[in-house]
PDB file of C-alpha atoms in Angstrom:
ATOM      1  CA  THR K1187       0.348  -0.020  -0.003  1.00 96.00           C
ATOM      2  CA  ALA K1188       1.250   3.522  -0.624  1.00 97.00           C
ATOM      3  CA  SER K1189      -0.034   6.763   1.555  1.00 97.00           C
ATOM      4  CA  PHE K1190       1.382   9.349   3.247  1.00 98.00           C
ATOM      5  CA  ALA K1191       1.682  11.991   5.874  1.00 98.00           C
ATOM      6  CA  SER K1192       3.827  15.356   6.016  1.00 98.00           C
ATOM      7  CA  THR K1193       4.054  18.607   8.225  1.00 97.00           C
ATOM      8  CA  ALA K1194       2.686  20.592   5.461  1.00 97.00           C
ATOM      9  CA  PRO K1195       1.309  23.200   5.015  1.00 96.00           C
ATOM     10  CA  LYS K1196       5.004  25.398   5.904  1.00 96.00           C
ATOM     11  CA  CYS K1197       6.190  28.660   4.266  1.00 97.00           C
ATOM     12  CA  THR K1198       8.824  28.737   1.415  1.00 97.00           C
ATOM     13  CA  GLY K1199      12.627  27.808   3.180  1.00 96.00           C
ATOM     14  CA  LEU K1200      11.106  25.929   6.233  1.00 96.00           C
ATOM     15  CA  ALA K1201      11.458  22.401   5.729  1.00 97.00           C
ATOM     16  CA  VAL K1202       8.907  19.601   5.477  1.00 98.00           C
ATOM     17  CA  ASP K1203       8.930  16.142   6.494  1.00 98.00           C
ATOM     18  CA  PHE K1204       7.180  13.167   5.521  1.00 98.00           C
ATOM     19  CA  THR K1205       6.552  10.165   7.172  1.00 98.00           C
ATOM     20  CA  ASN K1206       5.250   7.006   4.527  1.00 98.00           C
ATOM     21  CA  THR K1207       1.974   5.121   6.697  1.00 97.00           C
ATOM     22  CA  GLY K1208       1.902   2.628   3.797  1.00 96.00           C
ATOM     23  CA  THR K1209       3.667  -0.623   3.856  1.00 96.00           C
ATOM     24  CA  SER K1210       6.466  -0.414   5.864  1.00 92.00           C
ATOM     25  CA  SER K1211       8.726  -2.692   5.277  1.00 94.00           C
ATOM     26  CA  GLY K1212      10.111  -5.377   2.144  1.00 95.00           C
ATOM     27  CA  ALA K1213       9.554  -2.850   0.233  1.00 97.00           C
ATOM     28  CA  THR K1214      11.517   0.563  -1.951  1.00 97.00           C
ATOM     29  CA  TYR K1215      10.393   3.652  -2.191  1.00 98.00           C
ATOM     30  CA  LEU K1216      10.323   6.959  -4.454  1.00 98.00           C
ATOM     31  CA  TRP K1217       9.302  10.136  -4.270  1.00 98.00           C
ATOM     32  CA  ASN K1218       8.529  12.935  -6.551  1.00 98.00           C
ATOM     33  CA  PHE K1219       8.163  15.744  -4.278  1.00 98.00           C
ATOM     34  CA  GLY K1220       6.327  18.678  -7.279  1.00 97.00           C
ATOM     35  CA  SER K1221       8.076  21.780  -7.902  1.00 97.00           C
ATOM     36  CA  GLY K1222       9.946  23.756  -6.609  1.00 97.00           C
ATOM     37  CA  ALA K1223      11.100  21.441  -4.569  1.00 98.00           C
ATOM     38  CA  ALA K1224      15.198  20.640  -2.836  1.00 98.00           C
ATOM     39  CA  PRO K1225      15.640  17.637  -3.096  1.00 98.00           C
ATOM     40  CA  ALA K1226      13.019  16.987  -5.705  1.00 98.00           C
ATOM     41  CA  THR K1227      12.979  13.467  -5.496  1.00 98.00           C
ATOM     42  CA  SER K1228      13.693  10.577  -2.778  1.00 98.00           C
ATOM     43  CA  THR K1229      14.142   7.026  -2.041  1.00 98.00           C
ATOM     44  CA  SER K1230      14.034   7.501   1.783  1.00 97.00           C
ATOM     45  CA  GLN K1231      11.099   5.567   3.646  1.00 97.00           C
ATOM     46  CA  ASN K1232      10.491   8.739   5.242  1.00 98.00           C
ATOM     47  CA  PRO K1233      12.463  11.758   3.628  1.00 98.00           C
ATOM     48  CA  THR K1234      13.080  14.658   6.204  1.00 98.00           C
ATOM     49  CA  GLY K1235      13.944  18.471   5.154  1.00 98.00           C
ATOM     50  CA  VAL K1236      12.417  19.134   1.566  1.00 98.00           C
ATOM     51  CA  ILE K1237      13.083  22.804   1.686  1.00 98.00           C
ATOM     52  CA  TYR K1238      10.500  24.090  -1.366  1.00 98.00           C
ATOM     53  CA  SER K1239      11.652  27.616  -2.855  1.00 97.00           C
ATOM     54  CA  THR K1240       8.351  28.506  -4.568  1.00 97.00           C
ATOM     55  CA  SER K1241       4.607  28.616  -3.217  1.00 97.00           C
ATOM     56  CA  GLY K1242       1.785  27.089  -3.798  1.00 97.00           C
ATOM     57  CA  VAL K1243      -0.143  24.080  -3.999  1.00 98.00           C
ATOM     58  CA  LYS K1244       2.788  21.573  -4.470  1.00 98.00           C
ATOM     59  CA  ILE K1245       1.396  17.462  -6.250  1.00 98.00           C
ATOM     60  CA  ILE K1246       3.234  15.192  -3.903  1.00 98.00           C
ATOM     61  CA  THR K1247       3.756  11.429  -5.253  1.00 98.00           C
ATOM     62  CA  LEU K1248       5.028   8.243  -3.523  1.00 98.00           C
ATOM     63  CA  THR K1249       5.348   5.495  -5.211  1.00 98.00           C
ATOM     64  CA  THR K1250       5.819   2.150  -3.122  1.00 98.00           C
ATOM     65  CA  THR K1251       7.800  -1.376  -5.197  1.00 98.00           C
ATOM     66  CA  ASN K1252       7.086  -4.679  -3.478  1.00 97.00           C
ATOM     67  CA  SER K1253      11.028  -5.775  -3.167  1.00 95.00           C
ATOM     68  CA  THR K1254       9.996  -9.397  -3.667  1.00 95.00           C
ATOM     69  CA  THR K1255       7.168  -8.975  -6.421  1.00 96.00           C
ATOM     70  CA  GLY K1256       7.900  -6.209  -7.979  1.00 96.00           C
ATOM     71  CA  CYS K1257       4.589  -4.619  -7.851  1.00 97.00           C
ATOM     72  CA  ALA K1258       3.965  -1.283  -7.086  1.00 97.00           C
ATOM     73  CA  VAL K1259       1.199   1.169  -6.077  1.00 98.00           C
ATOM     74  CA  THR K1260       1.513   4.503  -6.173  1.00 98.00           C
ATOM     75  CA  ALA K1261      -0.213   7.650  -4.134  1.00 98.00           C
ATOM     76  CA  THR K1262      -0.812  10.594  -5.022  1.00 98.00           C
ATOM     77  CA  ASN K1263      -1.556  14.370  -3.050  1.00 97.00           C
ATOM     78  CA  THR K1264      -1.332  17.690  -2.137  1.00 98.00           C
ATOM     79  CA  ILE K1265       0.141  20.082   0.146  1.00 98.00           C
ATOM     80  CA  ASN K1266       0.133  24.110   0.626  1.00 97.00           C
ATOM     81  CA  ILE K1267       3.180  25.923   0.547  1.00 98.00           C
ATOM     82  CA  TYR K1268       3.156  29.809   1.558  1.00 97.00           C
ATOM     83  CA  GLN K1269       4.863  32.466   0.433  1.00 96.00           C
ATOM     84  CA  THR K1270       7.217  33.441   3.202  1.00 97.00           C
ATOM     85  CA  PRO K1271       7.687  38.012   3.109  1.00 97.00           C
ATOM     86  CA  THR K1272      10.448  39.708   2.720  1.00 97.00           C
ATOM     87  CA  SER K1273      12.325  41.747   5.225  1.00 97.00           C
ATOM     88  CA  SER K1274      14.011  45.594   4.799  1.00 97.00           C
ATOM     89  CA  PHE K1275      14.130  48.660   5.432  1.00 98.00           C
ATOM     90  CA  SER K1276      16.262  52.374   5.883  1.00 97.00           C
ATOM     91  CA  SER K1277      16.056  54.762   7.720  1.00 97.00           C
ATOM     92  CA  ASN K1278      17.972  58.949   7.656  1.00 97.00           C
ATOM     93  CA  SER K1279      20.702  57.784   9.895  1.00 95.00           C
ATOM     94  CA  PRO K1280      23.021  58.728  10.935  1.00 96.00           C
ATOM     95  CA  VAL K1281      21.381  61.723  13.130  1.00 96.00           C
ATOM     96  CA  CYS K1282      21.825  63.513  16.250  1.00 94.00           C
ATOM     97  CA  ALA K1283      21.229  62.403  19.390  1.00 92.00           C
ATOM     98  CA  ASN K1284      17.210  63.485  20.617  1.00 91.00           C
ATOM     99  CA  SER K1285      16.778  63.965  16.403  1.00 94.00           C
ATOM    100  CA  ALA K1286      14.310  61.815  14.717  1.00 96.00           C
ATOM    101  CA  VAL K1287      14.935  59.229  13.004  1.00 97.00           C
ATOM    102  CA  ASN K1288      12.370  58.025  10.536  1.00 98.00           C
ATOM    103  CA  PHE K1289      12.019  54.292   8.765  1.00 98.00           C
ATOM    104  CA  THR K1290      11.469  53.649   5.528  1.00 97.00           C
ATOM    105  CA  ASN K1291       9.947  50.214   5.059  1.00 96.00           C
ATOM    106  CA  THR K1292      10.875  48.060   1.908  1.00 97.00           C
ATOM    107  CA  SER K1293      10.191  44.873   2.859  1.00 96.00           C
ATOM    108  CA  THR K1294       6.573  43.066   1.246  1.00 94.00           C
ATOM    109  CA  THR K1295       2.865  45.047   1.782  1.00 93.00           C
ATOM    110  CA  GLY K1296      -0.232  43.739   1.272  1.00 91.00           C
ATOM    111  CA  ILE K1297      -3.426  42.719   3.093  1.00 91.00           C
ATOM    112  CA  GLY K1298      -2.544  40.539   6.530  1.00 92.00           C
ATOM    113  CA  VAL K1299       1.003  41.859   5.844  1.00 96.00           C
ATOM    114  CA  VAL K1300       2.340  42.626  10.248  1.00 97.00           C
ATOM    115  CA  TYR K1301       5.330  44.986  10.855  1.00 98.00           C
ATOM    116  CA  ASN K1302       6.920  44.556  14.359  1.00 98.00           C
ATOM    117  CA  TRP K1303      10.207  46.680  15.071  1.00 98.00           C
ATOM    118  CA  ASP K1304      12.461  46.897  17.757  1.00 98.00           C
ATOM    119  CA  PHE K1305      14.352  50.174  17.915  1.00 98.00           C
ATOM    120  CA  GLY K1306      17.546  49.243  20.193  1.00 96.00           C
ATOM    121  CA  ALA K1307      19.000  50.704  22.653  1.00 95.00           C
ATOM    122  CA  GLY K1308      17.745  53.613  23.831  1.00 94.00           C
ATOM    123  CA  ALA K1309      15.070  55.119  21.780  1.00 97.00           C
ATOM    124  CA  ILE K1310      11.725  56.275  22.007  1.00 97.00           C
ATOM    125  CA  PRO K1311       9.547  54.331  21.404  1.00 97.00           C
ATOM    126  CA  ALA K1312      11.136  50.980  22.162  1.00 97.00           C
ATOM    127  CA  THR K1313       8.907  49.599  19.617  1.00 98.00           C
ATOM    128  CA  SER K1314       6.652  49.999  16.830  1.00 98.00           C
ATOM    129  CA  SER K1315       4.027  48.415  14.275  1.00 97.00           C
ATOM    130  CA  SER K1316       3.839  50.867  12.120  1.00 97.00           C
ATOM    131  CA  GLN K1317       4.946  50.342   8.198  1.00 96.00           C
ATOM    132  CA  ASN K1318       6.783  53.204   7.811  1.00 97.00           C
ATOM    133  CA  PRO K1319       7.598  54.483  11.470  1.00 97.00           C
ATOM    134  CA  GLY K1320       9.150  58.020  11.841  1.00 96.00           C
ATOM    135  CA  ASN K1321       9.908  60.458  14.377  1.00 97.00           C
ATOM    136  CA  ILE K1322      11.618  57.676  16.661  1.00 97.00           C
ATOM    137  CA  LEU K1323      14.457  59.952  19.009  1.00 97.00           C
ATOM    138  CA  TYR K1324      17.929  58.276  20.856  1.00 96.00           C
ATOM    139  CA  SER K1325      17.959  59.557  24.120  1.00 92.00           C
ATOM    140  CA  SER K1326      21.780  57.934  23.686  1.00 92.00           C
ATOM    141  CA  SER K1327      24.982  58.639  20.867  1.00 93.00           C
ATOM    142  CA  GLY K1328      26.316  55.706  19.542  1.00 95.00           C
ATOM    143  CA  ASN K1329      25.282  52.148  17.205  1.00 97.00           C
ATOM    144  CA  LYS K1330      22.140  50.779  18.075  1.00 97.00           C
ATOM    145  CA  THR K1331      20.817  47.733  16.403  1.00 98.00           C
ATOM    146  CA  VAL K1332      17.357  48.067  14.570  1.00 98.00           C
ATOM    147  CA  THR K1333      15.235  44.483  14.004  1.00 98.00           C
ATOM    148  CA  LEU K1334      12.052  44.648  11.619  1.00 98.00           C
ATOM    149  CA  THR K1335      10.403  41.496  11.580  1.00 98.00           C
ATOM    150  CA  VAL K1336       7.622  40.881   9.031  1.00 98.00           C
ATOM    151  CA  SER K1337       4.714  38.070   9.668  1.00 97.00           C
ATOM    152  CA  ASN K1338       2.233  37.264   7.044  1.00 95.00           C
ATOM    153  CA  GLU K1339      -2.129  35.598   7.346  1.00 93.00           C
ATOM    154  CA  TYR K1340       0.007  31.788   7.058  1.00 92.00           C
ATOM    155  CA  GLN K1341       2.423  32.899  10.280  1.00 92.00           C
ATOM    156  CA  CYS K1342       4.786  33.341   7.361  1.00 96.00           C
ATOM    157  CA  SER K1343       7.952  35.294   8.727  1.00 97.00           C
ATOM    158  CA  ALA K1344      10.762  37.046   7.551  1.00 97.00           C
ATOM    159  CA  VAL K1345      13.394  39.287   9.832  1.00 97.00           C
ATOM    160  CA  SER K1346      16.248  41.552   9.243  1.00 98.00           C
ATOM    161  CA  SER K1347      18.873  43.404  11.603  1.00 97.00           C
ATOM    162  CA  SER K1348      20.818  46.723  10.669  1.00 97.00           C
ATOM    163  CA  VAL K1349      23.140  49.005  13.004  1.00 97.00           C
ATOM    164  CA  ILE K1350      22.309  52.280  12.511  1.00 97.00           C
ATOM    165  CA  SER K1351      24.918  54.983  13.925  1.00 96.00           C
ATOM    166  CA  ILE K1352      23.340  58.090  16.374  1.00 96.00           C
ATOM    167  CA  LEU K1353      26.164  60.641  16.552  1.00 94.00           C
ATOM    168  CA  SER K1354      26.929  62.271  19.738  1.00 90.00           C
ATOM    169  CA  THR K1355      25.098  65.989  20.815  1.00 89.00           C
ATOM    170  CA  PRO K1356      27.060  68.470  22.339  1.00 91.00           C
ATOM    171  CA  VAL K1357      25.993  70.674  24.999  1.00 90.00           C
ATOM    172  CA  ALA K1358      25.307  74.411  24.887  1.00 94.00           C
ATOM    173  CA  ASN K1359      24.684  76.387  28.201  1.00 96.00           C
ATOM    174  CA  PHE K1360      26.846  79.307  29.637  1.00 97.00           C
ATOM    175  CA  SER K1361      27.560  81.416  32.112  1.00 97.00           C
ATOM    176  CA  THR K1362      28.093  85.820  32.245  1.00 97.00           C
ATOM    177  CA  THR K1363      29.137  87.976  34.614  1.00 96.00           C
ATOM    178  CA  ALA K1364      26.528  90.505  34.230  1.00 95.00           C
ATOM    179  CA  PRO K1365      24.712  92.277  35.341  1.00 95.00           C
ATOM    180  CA  SER K1366      26.263  94.857  34.435  1.00 95.00           C
ATOM    181  CA  CYS K1367      27.034  98.636  33.689  1.00 96.00           C
ATOM    182  CA  THR K1368      26.786  99.849  29.590  1.00 95.00           C
ATOM    183  CA  ASP K1369      30.743 100.898  29.576  1.00 94.00           C
ATOM    184  CA  ASP K1370      31.410  97.928  31.629  1.00 95.00           C
ATOM    185  CA  LEU K1371      33.205  94.246  30.325  1.00 96.00           C
ATOM    186  CA  VAL K1372      30.509  91.744  30.246  1.00 97.00           C
ATOM    187  CA  ASN K1373      32.395  88.087  29.891  1.00 97.00           C
ATOM    188  CA  PHE K1374      31.172  85.130  28.551  1.00 97.00           C
ATOM    189  CA  THR K1375      32.192  81.412  29.735  1.00 97.00           C
ATOM    190  CA  ASN K1376      31.042  78.380  27.364  1.00 97.00           C
ATOM    191  CA  THR K1377      29.173  75.880  30.242  1.00 96.00           C
ATOM    192  CA  GLY K1378      28.415  73.200  27.376  1.00 93.00           C
ATOM    193  CA  THR K1379      30.937  70.970  25.392  1.00 90.00           C
ATOM    194  CA  THR K1380      34.497  72.474  26.015  1.00 90.00           C
ATOM    195  CA  THR K1381      35.881  69.933  23.470  1.00 89.00           C
ATOM    196  CA  GLY K1382      35.398  68.796  19.833  1.00 87.00           C
ATOM    197  CA  ALA K1383      33.532  71.400  19.523  1.00 89.00           C
ATOM    198  CA  THR K1384      33.200  74.495  17.361  1.00 92.00           C
TER     199      THR K1384
END
């Protein structure tokens, strides 16, 4: 007898495992996993780790052959493979601390697509579910790792990360010897950033 089960439905890029539920001894097996599969075929009794590069309905066939008599039977079934979204983005960084960072989503878009952003250390706000979040402020300078997770209605997801640079913002402050009288000297002292600045 020829019959089988699988761990599908799955997303593109994720492994699908197949289990022979027919004759389990004294037989040979020939699998054909359909379009976009890697590997395309197998002679294992229970093949694992089949990865599909394309989405859609896949036609799977299993031919089971009796090793003694040579009699063979074929089972055919279909599985669904869903498209995994892409995740990518850009930003207007580098910017100074406490200046707005705007992110442009270049990922998969469409109905049912969900975005989860993590803006890294010192970000206000720290997270967002907007497609193109803007006005993100960083309270401290340095390299910040920003992560975007994109998911669709089939629970397929993709993650991308990028390091952005937040520049150190100088401090501007001063004191004076005022109040003073007209024609008297007034002295000004910078009490903010004193090095690496103009």
